[in-house]
Amino acid sequence: MDRLAFLLATGLARGLVIALFALSLVIIWRAARIVNFAQAAMATVAVYVAYAVVTWTGSYWLALVAAVVTGMLVGFAVERWLIRRVPRDNPLPGMIVAIGLVMILHSVIGILFGPRHVPMRAPFSREPLYVGDVAVLSPYDLFVLLLALGIVVALAVLFNRTTLGLQLRAAATAPEVSRLLGIRVPRMVTIGWMLSSAVAAVAVLLLIPTELGLNAHSADILFVHAFTVAVLGGLDSPVGAIVGGVAVGVLITLVTGFLGAGMAPIAVLALLTLVLLVRPGGIFAVKEARAA
Amino acid sequence: MTADARAAEAVTSHGTTPAMLAVEGLVVGYSGAPVIDGMQLRLPPGQVVALLGANGAGKTTLLRTVSGLVAPRSGRVRLDGEDVTQTTVEDRARRGLAQVPEGHSIVTELTVDENLHLGGLWRLPGTKARRAAVDEMYQTFEPLARRRASLGHQLSGGERQMLALARALIARPRVLLLDEPSLGLAPRVVAQLFAILRDAAERTGLTVLLAEQNVTSALSIADRGVVVSLGAIVADAPAEKIAADPALRHAYLGF
Ligand SMILES: Nc1ncnc2c1ncn2[C@@H]1O[C@H](COP(=O)(O)OP(=O)(O)OP(=O)(O)O)[C@@H](O)[C@H]1O
Ligand SMILES: [Mg+2]
């Protein structure tokens, strides 16, 4: 029982990181109808900048800000100077360009930093806290949990309670009608990329202290998990991304804890297959066909 | 201006009164031959014009060119005298050109309330002004008030078209383009929508270009009728005259 409580709490923290990354994929999908295969590589670039900032200034908080700002800049650059020039009539060119971008970013990181894992320390202890003599979760896990929840709430407020959010949602689902109402749709798409890429950068920054360290490929598995989650939840559904992310995070932690780490990928795959068999569009997929 | 005066002016619409909306020497085409070939049209402020013509005559193409969704090969579009041919769709909308495009063109993933707010976003600065305008619209369109929290895709066809019209009117546009708003609606709903349209034109001096297959209903609220065929204007006269001309109806309107 004690072990279960610990695994559930850690799984929740891990799940929220996956949820954040999945949410970032949903934001881009909704804004631009693209599954951004370069999301992990782009976020990793932002986290390298954060790493440079933390080694230089010693402040984790400045590094966090750097990750967000760089994430936004990378999102802006990729959308304006790359994706916008790709033909949009079918999804293939966009995907190929994204995969090409991954290769370029990985090479650049490799040239600048080499293949080694650079360690990045957590801002809080990763030793579990005890309630009585039951280990619950570490201060770092608690920090991850609170920050991830904070970001989710902030995004929900942005999208649902502000006029920018209203424009973002309208532009994503009905671009032509939105333009007729005076909304600058291309600008909304750029903002979507910037938001998405910043959220992904934070997710990767939160992930690194729990991994071997920072490396060009550090976020690859996170991308796979988040992509699974986004498909599970329905690429259109922010709620699906969050619920799915937490579910997969808890599943991985439980399976790793009770059956061994080798079983975790199989469990995730089994879950994906099962959901796709039952609900091909994803659990939270919107049933209604969208208007032009 | 009385309806009669407006109708009289319609006949002489190539005169000196400044046009609220004008197209000059407009040529539009997709790939082959032009669909609209050298069209001239002037709408004085406050006039309601029914744009009639058979399927494929070029009505939708004209409206989409005026709003900027389609770029013309040559010619000009003027809004209140200003040449807007080179401006974007968004800019024209912000200057007070509203379009209710073909079909029930609402944002189906947003609620009725959100759709209405969206309509006022650029023309009514400030949340308070928008809230007030939205509430005013609920009085005009009562069925919408009951459904304010419903998502767009939960609405019936009639409710969607009502919402599309309300959303266009909320922006207090100077020119309103409508593309077959009566399509698929019960006659009673059509009458209701057209009455609201006529009333808005009368109260606010809104200029309306209304493309319709429902000739009788459209002419009943219009000051003037313009009939297009193969991308050219073949008749331009006061609405009553068009309605009363059997030869015209037979040749171009198919009844
Ligand atoms: N996107 C397009 N690409 C190519 N040709 C088009 C396109 N849209 C319209 N056309 C052609 O342009 C001509 C005029 O079409 P348009 O839609 O403007 O007519 P309409 O008067 O609105 O007809 P309807 O009453 O059926 O709506 C038609 O011959 C049509 O086939
Ligand atoms: Mg048409």
Coordinates of C-alpha atoms and ligand atoms in Angstrom, one line a residue:
Chain A
M1 CA 0.0 0.0 0.0
D2 CA 2.8 2.5 1.0
R3 CA 4.5 1.7 -2.2
L4 CA 1.4 2.2 -4.2
A5 CA 0.8 5.7 -2.7
F6 CA 4.4 6.6 -3.6
L7 CA 4.1 5.3 -7.1
L8 CA 0.8 7.1 -7.7
A9 CA 2.2 10.4 -6.5
T10 CA 5.3 10.1 -8.6
G11 CA 3.3 8.9 -11.5
L12 CA 1.1 11.9 -11.2
A13 CA 4.1 14.3 -11.5
R14 CA 5.5 12.3 -14.4
G15 CA 2.1 12.2 -16.0
L16 CA 1.7 16.0 -15.8
V17 CA 4.9 16.5 -17.7
I18 CA 3.6 14.1 -20.4
A19 CA 0.3 16.0 -20.3
L20 CA 2.0 19.4 -20.8
F21 CA 3.9 18.1 -23.8
A22 CA 0.8 16.4 -25.2
L23 CA -1.1 19.7 -24.6
S24 CA 1.6 21.5 -26.6
L25 CA 0.9 19.1 -29.5
V26 CA -2.8 19.7 -29.2
I27 CA -2.3 23.5 -29.3
I28 CA -0.3 23.2 -32.6
W29 CA -2.7 20.8 -34.0
R30 CA -5.7 23.0 -33.3
A31 CA -3.9 26.1 -34.6
A32 CA -2.3 24.7 -37.7
R33 CA -3.6 21.2 -38.3
I34 CA 0.0 19.9 -38.1
V35 CA 1.4 17.1 -35.9
N36 CA 4.7 18.7 -35.2
F37 CA 7.3 16.0 -35.3
A38 CA 10.0 18.6 -34.5
Q39 CA 8.4 19.6 -31.2
A40 CA 10.9 17.6 -29.0
A41 CA 13.9 18.8 -30.9
M42 CA 12.7 22.4 -30.8
A43 CA 12.0 22.2 -27.1
T44 CA 15.4 20.6 -26.5
V45 CA 17.1 23.6 -28.2
A46 CA 15.2 25.9 -25.8
V47 CA 16.3 23.8 -22.8
Y48 CA 20.0 24.0 -24.0
V49 CA 19.6 27.8 -23.8
A50 CA 18.2 27.3 -20.3
Y51 CA 21.1 25.1 -19.5
A52 CA 23.5 27.8 -20.7
V53 CA 21.7 30.4 -18.5
V54 CA 21.8 28.2 -15.4
T55 CA 25.5 27.5 -15.8
W56 CA 26.2 31.1 -16.4
T57 CA 24.0 32.7 -13.8
G58 CA 23.4 29.9 -11.4
S59 CA 19.7 30.7 -11.2
Y60 CA 17.2 28.0 -12.1
W61 CA 14.4 30.6 -12.2
L62 CA 16.2 32.6 -14.9
A63 CA 16.7 29.4 -16.8
L64 CA 13.0 28.7 -16.6
V65 CA 12.3 32.1 -18.0
A66 CA 14.9 31.5 -20.7
A67 CA 13.3 28.2 -21.7
V68 CA 9.9 29.9 -22.1
V69 CA 11.3 32.9 -24.1
T70 CA 13.5 30.7 -26.3
G71 CA 10.6 28.3 -26.8
M72 CA 8.5 31.1 -28.1
L73 CA 11.2 32.4 -30.4
V74 CA 11.9 29.0 -31.8
G75 CA 8.2 28.5 -32.4
F76 CA 8.0 31.9 -34.1
A77 CA 11.0 31.2 -36.3
V78 CA 9.9 27.8 -37.3
E79 CA 6.3 28.9 -38.2
R80 CA 7.3 32.1 -40.0
W81 CA 10.3 31.0 -41.9
L82 CA 9.7 27.4 -42.5
I83 CA 6.2 26.0 -42.1
R84 CA 4.5 28.9 -43.6
R85 CA 6.4 28.3 -46.9
V86 CA 5.3 24.7 -47.1
P87 CA 2.3 23.8 -49.2
R88 CA -0.8 23.1 -47.1
D89 CA -3.0 21.2 -49.4
N90 CA -1.8 17.9 -48.0
P91 CA -0.1 17.0 -44.7
L92 CA 2.9 15.2 -46.1
P93 CA 5.2 18.1 -47.0
G94 CA 4.7 19.6 -43.5
M95 CA 5.7 16.3 -41.9
I96 CA 8.7 15.9 -44.1
V97 CA 9.9 19.4 -43.4
A98 CA 9.4 18.8 -39.6
I99 CA 11.5 15.6 -39.8
G100 CA 14.2 17.4 -41.7
L101 CA 14.2 20.1 -39.0
V102 CA 14.7 17.4 -36.4
M103 CA 17.8 16.2 -38.2
I104 CA 19.2 19.8 -38.5
L105 CA 18.5 20.6 -34.9
H106 CA 20.0 17.4 -33.7
S107 CA 23.2 18.0 -35.7
V108 CA 23.5 21.6 -34.5
I109 CA 23.2 20.4 -30.9
G110 CA 25.7 17.6 -31.6
I111 CA 28.2 20.1 -33.1
L112 CA 27.9 22.6 -30.3
F113 CA 27.6 20.3 -27.3
G114 CA 28.7 16.9 -28.3
P115 CA 26.9 13.6 -27.7
R116 CA 27.3 13.5 -24.0
H117 CA 24.5 13.9 -21.4
V118 CA 25.1 17.2 -19.6
P119 CA 23.7 17.0 -16.0
M120 CA 21.1 19.5 -14.9
R121 CA 20.3 19.6 -11.3
A122 CA 16.8 20.0 -10.0
P123 CA 16.0 23.2 -8.0
F124 CA 14.5 21.1 -5.2
S125 CA 15.5 17.8 -3.5
R126 CA 14.5 14.6 -5.3
E127 CA 14.6 12.6 -2.0
P128 CA 11.0 11.7 -1.1
L129 CA 9.2 13.4 1.7
Y130 CA 7.7 11.2 4.4
V131 CA 4.3 11.3 6.0
G132 CA 4.9 9.3 9.1
D133 CA 7.1 6.6 7.7
V134 CA 5.4 6.4 4.3
A135 CA 7.3 7.9 1.4
V136 CA 5.0 10.1 -0.6
L137 CA 6.7 12.3 -3.1
S138 CA 9.8 14.4 -3.4
P139 CA 9.9 18.2 -3.2
Y140 CA 10.9 18.3 -6.9
D141 CA 7.9 16.2 -7.8
L142 CA 5.7 18.5 -5.8
F143 CA 7.2 21.5 -7.7
V144 CA 6.6 19.8 -11.1
L145 CA 3.0 19.1 -10.1
L146 CA 2.3 22.6 -9.0
L147 CA 4.0 24.3 -12.0
A148 CA 2.3 22.0 -14.5
L149 CA -1.1 22.6 -12.9
G150 CA -0.4 26.3 -12.9
I151 CA 0.4 26.2 -16.6
V152 CA -2.7 24.2 -17.4
V153 CA -4.9 26.7 -15.5
A154 CA -3.2 29.7 -17.1
L155 CA -3.8 28.2 -20.6
A156 CA -7.4 27.4 -19.8
V157 CA -7.9 31.0 -18.7
L158 CA -6.1 32.3 -21.8
F159 CA -8.1 30.3 -24.2
N160 CA -11.5 30.5 -22.5
R161 CA -11.6 33.9 -20.8
T162 CA -9.7 36.3 -23.0
T163 CA -10.4 37.9 -26.4
L164 CA -7.0 36.6 -27.6
G165 CA -8.1 33.1 -26.7
L166 CA -11.5 33.6 -28.4
Q167 CA -9.7 34.6 -31.6
L168 CA -7.2 31.7 -31.3
R169 CA -10.1 29.2 -31.0
A170 CA -12.1 30.8 -33.9
A171 CA -9.1 31.0 -36.2
A172 CA -8.2 27.4 -35.5
T173 CA -11.5 26.0 -36.4
A174 CA -13.0 28.4 -38.9
P175 CA -10.3 30.4 -40.6
E176 CA -12.4 31.9 -43.4
V177 CA -15.2 33.1 -41.2
S178 CA -12.6 34.5 -38.7
R179 CA -11.0 36.5 -41.4
L180 CA -14.4 37.9 -42.4
L181 CA -14.7 39.1 -38.8
G182 CA -11.4 40.9 -38.9
I183 CA -9.2 38.4 -37.1
R184 CA -5.7 38.2 -38.5
V185 CA -5.6 34.4 -38.8
P186 CA -1.9 34.0 -39.8
R187 CA -0.9 35.9 -36.7
M188 CA -3.1 33.6 -34.6
V189 CA -1.4 30.6 -36.1
T190 CA 2.0 32.1 -35.2
I191 CA 0.9 32.8 -31.6
G192 CA -0.3 29.2 -31.5
W193 CA 3.1 27.9 -32.5
M194 CA 4.8 30.2 -29.9
L195 CA 2.6 29.1 -27.1
S196 CA 2.9 25.5 -28.0
S197 CA 6.6 25.6 -28.3
A198 CA 7.0 27.4 -25.0
V199 CA 4.8 24.8 -23.2
A200 CA 6.9 22.0 -24.7
A201 CA 10.1 23.7 -23.6
V202 CA 8.9 23.9 -20.0
A203 CA 7.8 20.2 -20.1
V204 CA 11.3 19.2 -21.3
L205 CA 13.0 21.4 -18.7
L206 CA 10.9 19.7 -16.0
L207 CA 11.8 16.3 -17.3
I208 CA 15.6 16.6 -17.6
P209 CA 16.5 16.3 -13.8
T210 CA 14.6 13.0 -13.7
E211 CA 16.6 11.6 -16.7
L212 CA 20.2 11.0 -17.3
G213 CA 20.8 14.6 -18.2
L214 CA 20.4 16.9 -21.2
N215 CA 21.2 15.5 -24.7
A216 CA 19.9 16.0 -28.2
H217 CA 17.7 12.9 -27.7
S218 CA 16.5 13.6 -24.1
A219 CA 13.0 14.4 -25.1
D220 CA 12.5 11.7 -27.7
I221 CA 10.7 9.2 -25.4
L222 CA 8.6 12.1 -23.9
F223 CA 7.5 12.9 -27.5
V224 CA 6.5 9.3 -28.1
H225 CA 4.5 9.2 -24.9
A226 CA 2.9 12.6 -25.5
F227 CA 2.1 11.7 -29.1
T228 CA 0.4 8.5 -27.8
V229 CA -1.5 10.5 -25.3
A230 CA -2.6 13.1 -27.9
V231 CA -3.8 10.4 -30.2
L232 CA -5.6 8.7 -27.2
G233 CA -7.3 11.8 -26.1
G234 CA -8.1 13.0 -29.6
L235 CA -5.6 15.6 -31.1
D236 CA -8.3 18.2 -30.8
S237 CA -8.9 17.9 -27.1
P238 CA -7.0 19.7 -24.4
V239 CA -8.9 17.8 -21.7
G240 CA -8.0 14.6 -23.4
A241 CA -4.3 15.5 -23.4
I242 CA -4.3 16.2 -19.7
V243 CA -6.3 13.2 -18.6
G244 CA -4.4 11.0 -21.0
G245 CA -1.1 12.3 -19.9
V246 CA -1.8 11.7 -16.3
A247 CA -3.1 8.2 -17.1
V248 CA -0.1 7.2 -19.1
G249 CA 2.3 8.7 -16.5
V250 CA 0.7 6.7 -13.7
L251 CA 0.6 3.6 -15.9
I252 CA 4.3 3.8 -16.7
T253 CA 5.2 4.4 -13.1
L254 CA 3.0 1.6 -11.8
V255 CA 4.2 -0.9 -14.4
T256 CA 7.8 0.1 -13.9
G257 CA 7.4 -0.2 -10.1
F258 CA 5.7 -3.5 -10.0
L259 CA 6.8 -5.3 -13.2
G260 CA 10.0 -3.6 -14.2
A261 CA 11.0 -0.9 -16.5
G262 CA 11.2 -3.2 -19.5
M263 CA 7.4 -3.7 -19.4
A264 CA 6.5 0.0 -19.5
P265 CA 6.7 0.6 -23.3
I266 CA 4.7 -2.6 -23.9
A267 CA 2.0 -1.3 -21.5
V268 CA 1.8 2.0 -23.2
L269 CA 1.6 0.3 -26.6
A270 CA -1.1 -2.0 -25.3
L271 CA -3.1 0.9 -24.0
L272 CA -2.8 2.8 -27.4
T273 CA -3.9 -0.3 -29.4
L274 CA -6.8 -0.9 -27.0
V275 CA -8.1 2.7 -27.2
L276 CA -7.7 2.9 -31.0
L277 CA -9.7 -0.3 -31.4
V278 CA -12.6 1.0 -29.3
R279 CA -12.5 4.7 -30.2
P280 CA -10.5 5.3 -33.4
G281 CA -10.8 9.0 -33.2
G282 CA -9.5 9.1 -29.6
I283 CA -11.4 9.1 -26.3
F284 CA -12.3 12.8 -26.3
A285 CA -12.6 13.3 -30.0
V286 CA -15.2 15.8 -31.1
K287 CA -17.9 14.0 -33.0
E288 CA -19.1 16.9 -35.0
A289 CA -17.5 17.5 -38.4
R290 CA -15.9 20.9 -38.4
A291 CA -17.1 23.9 -40.5
A292 CA -14.8 25.4 -43.1
Chain B
M1 CA -34.8 59.1 -47.4
T2 CA -38.0 57.3 -48.2
A3 CA -38.1 54.0 -49.9
D4 CA -39.6 55.7 -53.0
A5 CA -36.7 58.2 -53.1
R6 CA -34.2 55.4 -52.7
A7 CA -35.9 53.4 -55.5
A8 CA -35.9 56.4 -57.8
E9 CA -32.2 56.9 -57.0
A10 CA -31.6 53.3 -57.8
V11 CA -32.4 53.9 -61.5
T12 CA -30.0 56.8 -61.6
S13 CA -27.3 55.1 -59.5
H14 CA -24.6 55.9 -62.0
G15 CA -25.2 59.5 -61.1
T16 CA -23.2 61.7 -58.8
T17 CA -24.2 60.5 -55.4
P18 CA -21.2 59.0 -53.6
A19 CA -21.5 55.2 -53.5
M20 CA -21.0 53.4 -50.2
L21 CA -19.9 50.3 -52.2
A22 CA -18.7 50.4 -55.8
V23 CA -17.1 47.9 -58.2
E24 CA -15.5 49.4 -61.2
G25 CA -14.4 47.4 -64.3
L26 CA -14.2 44.3 -62.3
V27 CA -12.8 41.2 -64.0
V28 CA -12.7 38.0 -61.9
G29 CA -11.9 34.4 -63.0
Y30 CA -10.6 31.2 -61.5
S31 CA -8.7 29.4 -64.2
G32 CA -10.3 29.8 -67.6
A33 CA -12.4 32.5 -69.0
P34 CA -13.5 35.3 -66.7
V35 CA -16.5 34.6 -64.5
I36 CA -17.2 38.3 -64.0
D37 CA -16.2 40.4 -67.0
G38 CA -15.9 44.1 -66.6
M39 CA -18.7 44.7 -64.1
Q40 CA -19.7 48.2 -62.9
L41 CA -22.0 48.5 -59.8
R42 CA -22.6 51.3 -57.4
L43 CA -24.6 51.1 -54.2
P44 CA -25.6 54.4 -52.6
P45 CA -25.6 54.5 -48.8
G46 CA -28.6 52.8 -47.2
Q47 CA -29.8 51.0 -50.3
V48 CA -30.9 47.3 -50.2
V49 CA -30.0 45.6 -53.4
A50 CA -31.1 42.1 -54.4
L51 CA -28.5 40.3 -56.5
L52 CA -30.3 37.8 -58.7
G53 CA -29.3 35.3 -61.3
A54 CA -29.3 31.6 -62.2
N55 CA -26.9 29.1 -60.7
G56 CA -23.4 29.8 -61.8
A57 CA -24.2 33.4 -62.8
G58 CA -21.3 34.7 -60.6
K59 CA -23.2 36.0 -57.6
T60 CA -21.0 34.3 -55.0
T61 CA -17.9 35.2 -57.0
L62 CA -18.9 38.9 -56.9
L63 CA -19.5 38.9 -53.1
R64 CA -16.3 37.1 -52.4
T65 CA -14.3 39.5 -54.5
V66 CA -15.9 42.5 -52.8
S67 CA -15.0 41.0 -49.3
G68 CA -11.5 40.2 -50.5
L69 CA -11.6 36.4 -50.4
V70 CA -11.1 36.3 -54.1
A71 CA -8.6 38.6 -55.9
P72 CA -9.8 40.2 -59.1
R73 CA -7.8 40.0 -62.3
S74 CA -8.4 43.7 -62.8
G75 CA -10.8 46.5 -61.7
R76 CA -11.4 48.1 -58.4
V77 CA -13.6 47.7 -55.2
R78 CA -14.4 50.9 -53.4
L79 CA -15.8 51.1 -49.9
D80 CA -17.2 54.6 -49.2
G81 CA -15.1 56.0 -51.9
E82 CA -11.9 54.4 -50.7
D83 CA -10.1 52.0 -53.0
V84 CA -9.8 48.7 -51.0
T85 CA -8.8 46.4 -53.8
Q86 CA -5.3 45.8 -52.4
T87 CA -6.4 45.4 -48.8
T88 CA -6.8 42.2 -47.0
V89 CA -10.1 40.5 -46.0
E90 CA -9.4 41.4 -42.3
D91 CA -8.8 45.1 -43.1
R92 CA -12.0 45.4 -45.1
A93 CA -13.9 43.7 -42.2
R94 CA -12.4 46.2 -39.7
R95 CA -13.5 49.1 -42.0
G96 CA -17.1 47.9 -41.7
L97 CA -17.6 45.5 -44.6
A98 CA -19.4 42.5 -43.3
Q99 CA -20.2 39.3 -45.1
V100 CA -22.5 36.4 -44.2
P101 CA -21.0 33.8 -46.6
E102 CA -22.9 30.9 -48.1
G103 CA -24.0 28.1 -45.8
H104 CA -24.5 28.4 -42.1
S105 CA -21.2 30.0 -41.6
I106 CA -20.8 30.2 -37.8
V107 CA -17.9 29.0 -35.7
T108 CA -19.5 25.6 -34.7
E109 CA -17.0 25.0 -31.8
L110 CA -17.9 28.2 -30.0
T111 CA -21.1 29.0 -28.2
V112 CA -23.7 31.4 -29.5
D113 CA -22.6 34.0 -27.0
E114 CA -18.9 33.6 -28.1
N115 CA -19.9 33.8 -31.8
L116 CA -21.7 37.1 -31.1
H117 CA -18.8 38.5 -29.1
L118 CA -16.5 37.6 -32.0
G119 CA -18.7 39.6 -34.3
G120 CA -18.1 42.8 -32.3
L121 CA -14.5 42.2 -31.5
W122 CA -13.0 44.7 -33.9
R123 CA -15.8 47.2 -34.4
L124 CA -16.8 47.6 -30.7
P125 CA -13.9 48.2 -28.5
G126 CA -14.3 47.2 -24.9
T127 CA -15.9 44.2 -23.3
K128 CA -18.8 46.4 -21.9
A129 CA -19.8 47.8 -25.3
R130 CA -19.7 44.3 -26.7
R131 CA -21.7 42.8 -23.9
A132 CA -24.4 45.5 -24.4
A133 CA -24.5 44.9 -28.1
V134 CA -24.8 41.2 -27.6
D135 CA -27.7 41.6 -25.2
E136 CA -29.4 44.0 -27.6
M137 CA -29.1 41.3 -30.3
Y138 CA -30.8 38.8 -28.0
Q139 CA -33.8 41.0 -28.0
T140 CA -34.0 41.1 -31.7
F141 CA -33.3 37.4 -32.1
E142 CA -35.2 35.8 -29.3
P143 CA -34.5 32.2 -30.2
L144 CA -30.8 32.9 -29.8
A145 CA -31.2 34.2 -26.3
R146 CA -32.5 30.9 -25.1
R147 CA -29.5 29.1 -26.7
R148 CA -26.8 31.5 -25.7
A149 CA -24.7 28.7 -24.0
S150 CA -25.2 26.2 -26.8
L151 CA -22.3 25.3 -29.1
G152 CA -22.7 26.3 -32.7
H153 CA -23.0 22.7 -33.9
Q154 CA -26.0 22.1 -31.6
L155 CA -28.1 24.7 -33.5
S156 CA -30.7 24.1 -36.2
G157 CA -30.1 25.5 -39.7
G158 CA -32.5 28.4 -39.0
E159 CA -30.8 29.2 -35.7
R160 CA -27.4 29.1 -37.4
Q161 CA -28.5 31.5 -40.1
M162 CA -30.0 33.8 -37.4
L163 CA -26.7 33.7 -35.5
A164 CA -24.7 34.4 -38.7
L165 CA -26.9 37.5 -39.4
A166 CA -26.9 38.7 -35.8
R167 CA -23.1 38.3 -35.7
A168 CA -22.8 40.4 -38.8
L169 CA -25.1 43.1 -37.6
I170 CA -23.5 43.4 -34.2
A171 CA -20.4 44.9 -35.8
R172 CA -22.6 47.8 -37.0
P173 CA -21.2 47.4 -40.5
R174 CA -21.5 50.0 -43.2
V175 CA -22.0 47.4 -45.9
L176 CA -23.4 43.9 -45.5
L177 CA -23.0 41.2 -48.1
L178 CA -25.3 38.2 -47.8
D179 CA -25.0 35.0 -49.8
E180 CA -28.3 33.1 -50.0
P181 CA -29.3 33.5 -46.4
S182 CA -32.7 31.9 -47.1
L183 CA -31.2 28.6 -48.3
G184 CA -32.9 25.6 -46.5
L185 CA -35.0 27.7 -44.2
A186 CA -38.8 27.6 -43.6
P187 CA -40.7 30.5 -45.3
R188 CA -41.7 31.8 -41.9
V189 CA -38.0 32.0 -40.8
V190 CA -37.0 33.6 -44.1
A191 CA -39.7 36.3 -43.6
Q192 CA -38.5 36.9 -40.1
L193 CA -34.9 37.2 -41.1
F194 CA -35.6 39.5 -44.0
A195 CA -37.8 41.7 -41.9
I196 CA -34.9 42.1 -39.4
L197 CA -32.6 42.9 -42.3
R198 CA -34.9 45.5 -43.7
D199 CA -35.4 47.1 -40.3
A200 CA -31.6 47.2 -39.7
A201 CA -31.1 48.9 -43.1
E202 CA -33.8 51.5 -42.3
R203 CA -32.7 52.2 -38.8
T204 CA -28.9 52.3 -39.3
G205 CA -28.5 53.3 -42.9
L206 CA -26.8 49.9 -43.6
T207 CA -26.1 49.2 -47.3
V208 CA -27.0 45.7 -48.3
L209 CA -26.1 43.5 -51.2
L210 CA -28.2 40.4 -51.0
A211 CA -27.6 37.4 -53.3
E212 CA -30.7 35.2 -53.5
Q213 CA -32.3 32.4 -55.4
N214 CA -35.5 33.2 -53.4
V215 CA -36.3 36.0 -55.9
T216 CA -39.8 37.0 -54.5
S217 CA -38.7 37.3 -50.9
A218 CA -35.5 39.1 -51.8
L219 CA -37.3 41.6 -54.0
S220 CA -40.0 42.2 -51.4
I221 CA -37.4 43.8 -49.0
A222 CA -35.1 45.3 -51.7
D223 CA -35.1 48.8 -53.1
R224 CA -33.4 47.7 -56.2
G225 CA -32.8 44.5 -58.2
V226 CA -29.7 43.6 -60.1
V227 CA -29.8 40.6 -62.4
V228 CA -26.5 39.0 -63.5
S229 CA -26.0 36.4 -66.2
L230 CA -22.7 35.0 -67.3
G231 CA -20.9 37.5 -65.2
A232 CA -22.5 40.6 -66.6
I233 CA -25.4 42.8 -65.4
V234 CA -28.4 42.2 -67.6
A235 CA -31.0 44.2 -65.7
D236 CA -30.7 46.9 -63.0
A237 CA -34.0 48.5 -61.9
P238 CA -36.2 49.2 -58.9
A239 CA -37.3 46.0 -57.2
E240 CA -41.0 46.4 -58.1
K241 CA -40.1 46.7 -61.8
I242 CA -38.0 43.5 -61.7
A243 CA -40.7 41.7 -59.9
A244 CA -43.3 42.7 -62.4
D245 CA -41.3 41.9 -65.5
P246 CA -42.3 38.4 -66.7
A247 CA -39.9 38.4 -69.7
L248 CA -37.0 39.1 -67.4
R249 CA -38.0 36.5 -64.8
H250 CA -38.5 34.0 -67.5
A251 CA -35.2 34.6 -69.3
Y252 CA -32.8 34.9 -66.3
L253 CA -34.6 33.8 -63.1
G254 CA -36.2 30.6 -64.4
F255 CA -39.8 31.1 -63.3
Ligands
LIG1 N1 -13.5 28.0 -56.6 C1 -13.8 28.0 -57.9 N2 -13.0 27.5 -58.8 C2 -13.3 27.4 -60.1 N3 -14.5 27.8 -60.6 C3 -15.4 28.3 -59.8 C4 -15.1 28.4 -58.4 N4 -16.2 29.0 -57.8 C5 -17.1 29.2 -58.8 N5 -16.6 28.8 -60.0 C6 -17.3 29.0 -61.2 O1 -17.6 30.3 -61.4 C7 -18.9 30.5 -62.0 C8 -19.7 31.4 -61.1 O2 -19.9 30.7 -59.8 P1 -20.6 31.4 -58.6 O3 -20.5 30.5 -57.4 O4 -20.1 32.8 -58.4 O5 -22.1 31.4 -59.1 P2 -23.4 31.8 -58.2 O6 -24.1 32.8 -59.0 O7 -23.1 32.1 -56.8 O8 -24.2 30.4 -58.3 P3 -25.3 29.7 -57.3 O9 -26.6 30.4 -57.5 O10 -25.3 28.3 -57.7 O11 -24.7 29.9 -55.9 C9 -19.5 29.1 -62.1 O12 -19.3 28.7 -63.5 C10 -18.6 28.2 -61.3 O13 -18.4 27.0 -61.8
MG2 MG -23.6 31.2 -55.0

